[in-house]
Amino acid sequence: MNSAARVQRWLWDRRAGRWDHHGSSGLEQVVDAVLRTADPDVGAVAVDLGCGTGQVSLPLARSGLQVTAVDVSPEMISRLEAKAEQDGLDGVVGVVSPIESFELPSDTVDLVVTNYALHHLRDHDKETLVRSVARWLRPGGRFVVGDMMFGRGSTVRDRAIIRSKVATLARRGPAGWWRVVKNVARFGLRLGERPVAVDRWRGWLEESGFAAVSAEPVVGEAAVITGIKVRPA
């Protein structure tokens, strides 16, 4: 594991204890949209990338799926597994791994989901992951990405999101303006959080051979995009 992955593991281990209390109503809406879009069949084999403590993995398992839950944080995986045991769910397997280095054999899963995790990856790693997911999925399998999706202001949607965020923070006074300055540095320099626009995701999925690619805005900067691996003719 490289030094960047070790830092990420340390950071997410520290956040694990409060992660279940961290979500907002907006993030809950994104989870709901991811689960609705996944539309899984009972008995399907699924992978949840950046699973956290199981906000998506556990509902999928309750729906009768076999779920491999992947996260860089051992503490997140430990908490997820404890919840699964408490709920009597034996269809969840936790795997501690950075998303960038996780691998699966080709044509072995029916569904790959990820929720609010991939904006932490570098753009090259996002694109590489999309190609990997296309390889892992069986024909007809589905890839669902829920995440913050906006660029640096080149589109109408980007500019609306940025204006909304600035206005919301500005109403908080000096502390809010300080958050504006920090966010400009964080997103402008792409330090830690590296969201990209919906059209960029759409391009990656289509270039990797996904069909029926569609995107749905959810709330604020969040959107869900999905594609289906093409069946052979």
GROMACS .gro file of C-alpha atoms in nm:
model
  233
    1MET     CA    1   0.000   0.000   0.000
    2ASN     CA    2   0.142   0.340  -0.097
    3SER     CA    3   0.169   0.638   0.138
    4ALA     CA    4  -0.142   0.811   0.001
    5ALA     CA    5  -0.352   0.501   0.069
    6ARG     CA    6  -0.210   0.476   0.422
    7VAL     CA    7  -0.309   0.838   0.487
    8GLN     CA    8  -0.660   0.772   0.355
    9ARG     CA    9  -0.691   0.464   0.577
   10TRP     CA   10  -0.587   0.665   0.882
   11LEU     CA   11  -0.831   0.949   0.801
   12TRP     CA   12  -1.129   0.721   0.742
   13ASP     CA   13  -1.053   0.508   1.048
   14ARG     CA   14  -1.073   0.828   1.255
   15ARG     CA   15  -1.411   0.918   1.101
   16ALA     CA   16  -1.565   0.573   1.138
   17GLY     CA   17  -1.693   0.628   1.491
   18ARG     CA   18  -1.913   0.918   1.393
   19TRP     CA   19  -1.991   0.812   1.036
   20ASP     CA   20  -2.340   0.679   1.110
   21HIS     CA   21  -2.432   1.018   1.255
   22HIS     CA   22  -2.262   1.215   0.979
   23GLY     CA   23  -2.522   1.189   0.706
   24SER     CA   24  -2.765   1.464   0.611
   25SER     CA   25  -3.112   1.432   0.464
   26GLY     CA   26  -2.952   1.515   0.128
   27LEU     CA   27  -2.712   1.223   0.152
   28GLU     CA   28  -2.998   0.995   0.250
   29GLN     CA   29  -3.173   1.100  -0.070
   30VAL     CA   30  -2.864   1.000  -0.268
   31VAL     CA   31  -2.854   0.658  -0.098
   32ASP     CA   32  -3.222   0.610  -0.182
   33ALA     CA   33  -3.157   0.709  -0.545
   34VAL     CA   34  -2.862   0.469  -0.575
   35LEU     CA   35  -3.067   0.180  -0.437
   36ARG     CA   36  -3.365   0.263  -0.659
   37THR     CA   37  -3.146   0.289  -0.968
   38ALA     CA   38  -2.964  -0.035  -0.890
   39ASP     CA   39  -3.296  -0.221  -0.913
   40PRO     CA   40  -3.128  -0.552  -0.822
   41ASP     CA   41  -3.262  -0.904  -0.866
   42VAL     CA   42  -3.274  -1.137  -0.566
   43GLY     CA   43  -2.963  -1.354  -0.567
   44ALA     CA   44  -2.755  -1.110  -0.769
   45VAL     CA   45  -2.384  -1.069  -0.690
   46ALA     CA   46  -2.295  -0.709  -0.605
   47VAL     CA   47  -1.991  -0.500  -0.512
   48ASP     CA   48  -2.011  -0.176  -0.312
   49LEU     CA   49  -1.700   0.039  -0.359
   50GLY     CA   50  -1.624   0.277  -0.072
   51CYS     CA   51  -1.893   0.113   0.139
   52GLY     CA   52  -1.833   0.298   0.465
   53THR     CA   53  -2.037   0.137   0.743
   54GLY     CA   54  -2.291  -0.012   0.504
   55GLN     CA   55  -2.543   0.254   0.402
   56VAL     CA   56  -2.581   0.083   0.063
   57SER     CA   57  -2.434  -0.263   0.126
   58LEU     CA   58  -2.672  -0.359   0.405
   59PRO     CA   59  -2.997  -0.267   0.224
   60LEU     CA   60  -2.873  -0.464  -0.078
   61ALA     CA   61  -2.806  -0.766   0.144
   62ARG     CA   62  -3.150  -0.733   0.302
   63SER     CA   63  -3.291  -0.750  -0.052
   64GLY     CA   64  -3.131  -1.091  -0.101
   65LEU     CA   65  -2.805  -0.998  -0.276
   66GLN     CA   66  -2.457  -1.134  -0.213
   67VAL     CA   67  -2.251  -0.822  -0.145
   68THR     CA   68  -1.876  -0.764  -0.139
   69ALA     CA   69  -1.828  -0.442   0.057
   70VAL     CA   70  -1.497  -0.265  -0.012
   71ASP     CA   71  -1.343   0.018   0.189
   72VAL     CA   72  -0.992   0.146   0.260
   73SER     CA   73  -1.074   0.170   0.633
   74PRO     CA   74  -1.052  -0.145   0.849
   75GLU     CA   75  -1.262   0.033   1.112
   76MET     CA   76  -1.542   0.103   0.863
   77ILE     CA   77  -1.541  -0.262   0.755
   78SER     CA   78  -1.542  -0.378   1.116
   79ARG     CA   79  -1.850  -0.168   1.192
   80LEU     CA   80  -2.025  -0.285   0.876
   81GLU     CA   81  -1.961  -0.650   0.963
   82ALA     CA   82  -2.089  -0.596   1.318
   83LYS     CA   83  -2.413  -0.449   1.181
   84ALA     CA   84  -2.452  -0.735   0.935
   85GLU     CA   85  -2.407  -0.989   1.216
   86GLN     CA   86  -2.653  -0.804   1.438
   87ASP     CA   87  -2.912  -0.808   1.157
   88GLY     CA   88  -2.849  -1.175   1.078
   89LEU     CA   89  -2.721  -1.097   0.728
   90ASP     CA   90  -2.480  -1.361   0.603
   91GLY     CA   91  -2.460  -1.229   0.247
   92VAL     CA   92  -2.208  -0.952   0.317
   93VAL     CA   93  -1.831  -0.994   0.288
   94GLY     CA   94  -1.611  -0.703   0.390
   95VAL     CA   95  -1.284  -0.635   0.208
   96VAL     CA   96  -1.026  -0.380   0.324
   97SER     CA   97  -0.871  -0.227   0.013
   98PRO     CA   98  -0.821   0.107  -0.159
   99ILE     CA   99  -1.071   0.132  -0.443
  100GLU     CA  100  -0.789   0.200  -0.688
  101SER     CA  101  -0.619  -0.135  -0.624
  102PHE     CA  102  -0.925  -0.357  -0.580
  103GLU     CA  103  -0.958  -0.626  -0.847
  104LEU     CA  104  -1.203  -0.895  -0.954
  105PRO     CA  105  -1.204  -1.163  -1.224
  106SER     CA  106  -1.385  -1.075  -1.546
  107ASP     CA  107  -1.758  -1.142  -1.586
  108THR     CA  108  -1.819  -1.234  -1.221
  109VAL     CA  109  -2.066  -0.979  -1.079
  110ASP     CA  110  -2.411  -0.846  -1.168
  111LEU     CA  111  -2.401  -0.506  -1.000
  112VAL     CA  112  -2.135  -0.254  -0.895
  113VAL     CA  113  -2.246   0.042  -0.684
  114THR     CA  114  -2.063   0.327  -0.519
  115ASN     CA  115  -2.196   0.619  -0.318
  116TYR     CA  116  -2.008   0.941  -0.240
  117ALA     CA  117  -1.666   0.778  -0.262
  118LEU     CA  118  -1.524   0.826  -0.610
  119HIS     CA  119  -1.481   1.205  -0.589
  120HIS     CA  120  -1.179   1.130  -0.369
  121LEU     CA  121  -1.005   0.951  -0.659
  122ARG     CA  122  -0.784   1.123  -0.914
  123ASP     CA  123  -0.950   1.159  -1.252
  124HIS     CA  124  -0.718   0.904  -1.412
  125ASP     CA  125  -0.813   0.653  -1.141
  126LYS     CA  126  -1.184   0.721  -1.194
  127GLU     CA  127  -1.151   0.653  -1.565
  128THR     CA  128  -0.945   0.338  -1.504
  129LEU     CA  129  -1.202   0.215  -1.253
  130VAL     CA  130  -1.487   0.254  -1.503
  131ARG     CA  131  -1.299   0.033  -1.747
  132SER     CA  132  -1.232  -0.221  -1.472
  133VAL     CA  133  -1.598  -0.230  -1.371
  134ALA     CA  134  -1.695  -0.293  -1.734
  135ARG     CA  135  -1.465  -0.595  -1.726
  136TRP     CA  136  -1.591  -0.728  -1.389
  137LEU     CA  137  -1.959  -0.715  -1.481
  138ARG     CA  138  -2.141  -0.994  -1.655
  139PRO     CA  139  -2.321  -0.893  -1.977
  140GLY     CA  140  -2.635  -0.708  -1.875
  141GLY     CA  141  -2.479  -0.607  -1.542
  142ARG     CA  142  -2.525  -0.256  -1.407
  143PHE     CA  143  -2.287   0.011  -1.275
  144VAL     CA  144  -2.438   0.280  -1.048
  145VAL     CA  145  -2.243   0.585  -0.928
  146GLY     CA  146  -2.389   0.827  -0.675
  147ASP     CA  147  -2.162   1.121  -0.604
  148MET     CA  148  -2.107   1.495  -0.612
  149MET     CA  149  -2.091   1.573  -0.982
  150PHE     CA  150  -1.990   1.920  -1.092
  151GLY     CA  151  -1.698   2.086  -1.264
  152ARG     CA  152  -1.528   2.423  -1.227
  153GLY     CA  153  -1.804   2.639  -1.368
  154SER     CA  154  -1.802   2.559  -1.739
  155THR     CA  155  -2.171   2.460  -1.747
  156VAL     CA  156  -2.495   2.621  -1.634
  157ARG     CA  157  -2.542   2.346  -1.373
  158ASP     CA  158  -2.187   2.396  -1.242
  159ARG     CA  159  -2.241   2.768  -1.200
  160ALA     CA  160  -2.578   2.720  -1.029
  161ILE     CA  161  -2.426   2.475  -0.780
  162ILE     CA  162  -2.133   2.705  -0.703
  163ARG     CA  163  -2.361   3.009  -0.658
  164SER     CA  164  -2.588   2.812  -0.425
  165LYS     CA  165  -2.299   2.688  -0.212
  166VAL     CA  166  -2.143   3.035  -0.184
  167ALA     CA  167  -2.477   3.194  -0.094
  168THR     CA  168  -2.551   2.930   0.172
  169LEU     CA  169  -2.211   2.969   0.335
  170ALA     CA  170  -2.211   3.350   0.309
  171ARG     CA  171  -2.530   3.368   0.515
  172ARG     CA  172  -2.334   3.218   0.806
  173GLY     CA  173  -2.120   3.529   0.841
  174PRO     CA  174  -1.740   3.531   0.887
  175ALA     CA  175  -1.723   3.158   0.956
  176GLY     CA  176  -1.913   3.094   0.636
  177TRP     CA  177  -1.686   3.317   0.430
  178TRP     CA  178  -1.386   3.131   0.573
  179ARG     CA  179  -1.548   2.807   0.451
  180VAL     CA  180  -1.589   2.965   0.107
  181VAL     CA  181  -1.216   3.044   0.096
  182LYS     CA  182  -1.126   2.690   0.208
  183ASN     CA  183  -1.361   2.533  -0.045
  184VAL     CA  184  -1.223   2.744  -0.329
  185ALA     CA  185  -0.874   2.618  -0.240
  186ARG     CA  186  -0.987   2.260  -0.185
  187PHE     CA  187  -1.187   2.222  -0.506
  188GLY     CA  188  -0.980   2.460  -0.717
  189LEU     CA  189  -0.654   2.283  -0.632
  190ARG     CA  190  -0.831   1.943  -0.615
  191LEU     CA  191  -0.698   1.861  -0.270
  192GLY     CA  192  -0.872   1.550  -0.142
  193GLU     CA  193  -1.202   1.608  -0.321
  194ARG     CA  194  -1.198   1.595  -0.700
  195PRO     CA  195  -1.555   1.591  -0.835
  196VAL     CA  196  -1.616   1.595  -1.210
  197ALA     CA  197  -1.924   1.689  -1.407
  198VAL     CA  198  -2.197   1.448  -1.515
  199ASP     CA  199  -2.091   1.474  -1.881
  200ARG     CA  200  -1.739   1.359  -1.791
  201TRP     CA  201  -1.883   1.050  -1.619
  202ARG     CA  202  -2.112   0.989  -1.914
  203GLY     CA  203  -1.818   0.998  -2.152
  204TRP     CA  204  -1.616   0.751  -1.946
  205LEU     CA  205  -1.904   0.504  -1.927
  206GLU     CA  206  -1.984   0.524  -2.297
  207GLU     CA  207  -1.618   0.494  -2.397
  208SER     CA  208  -1.592   0.181  -2.178
  209GLY     CA  209  -1.878   0.015  -2.362
  210PHE     CA  210  -2.170   0.082  -2.130
  211ALA     CA  211  -2.511   0.123  -2.291
  212ALA     CA  212  -2.831   0.294  -2.174
  213VAL     CA  213  -2.619   0.548  -1.983
  214SER     CA  214  -2.846   0.785  -1.792
  215ALA     CA  215  -2.800   1.046  -1.521
  216GLU     CA  216  -3.038   1.181  -1.259
  217PRO     CA  217  -2.976   1.495  -1.050
  218VAL     CA  218  -3.071   1.423  -0.690
  219VAL     CA  219  -3.010   1.716  -0.456
  220GLY     CA  220  -2.761   2.003  -0.461
  221GLU     CA  221  -2.442   1.889  -0.633
  222ALA     CA  222  -2.535   1.521  -0.610
  223ALA     CA  223  -2.633   1.304  -0.905
  224VAL     CA  224  -2.661   0.937  -0.989
  225ILE     CA  225  -2.535   0.797  -1.319
  226THR     CA  226  -2.580   0.442  -1.439
  227GLY     CA  227  -2.491   0.223  -1.736
  228ILE     CA  228  -2.547  -0.137  -1.843
  229LYS     CA  229  -2.278  -0.365  -1.981
  230VAL     CA  230  -2.370  -0.453  -2.336
  231ARG     CA  231  -2.470  -0.814  -2.403
  232PRO     CA  232  -2.289  -0.978  -2.693
  233ALA     CA  233  -2.486  -0.982  -3.018
   0.00000   0.00000   0.00000
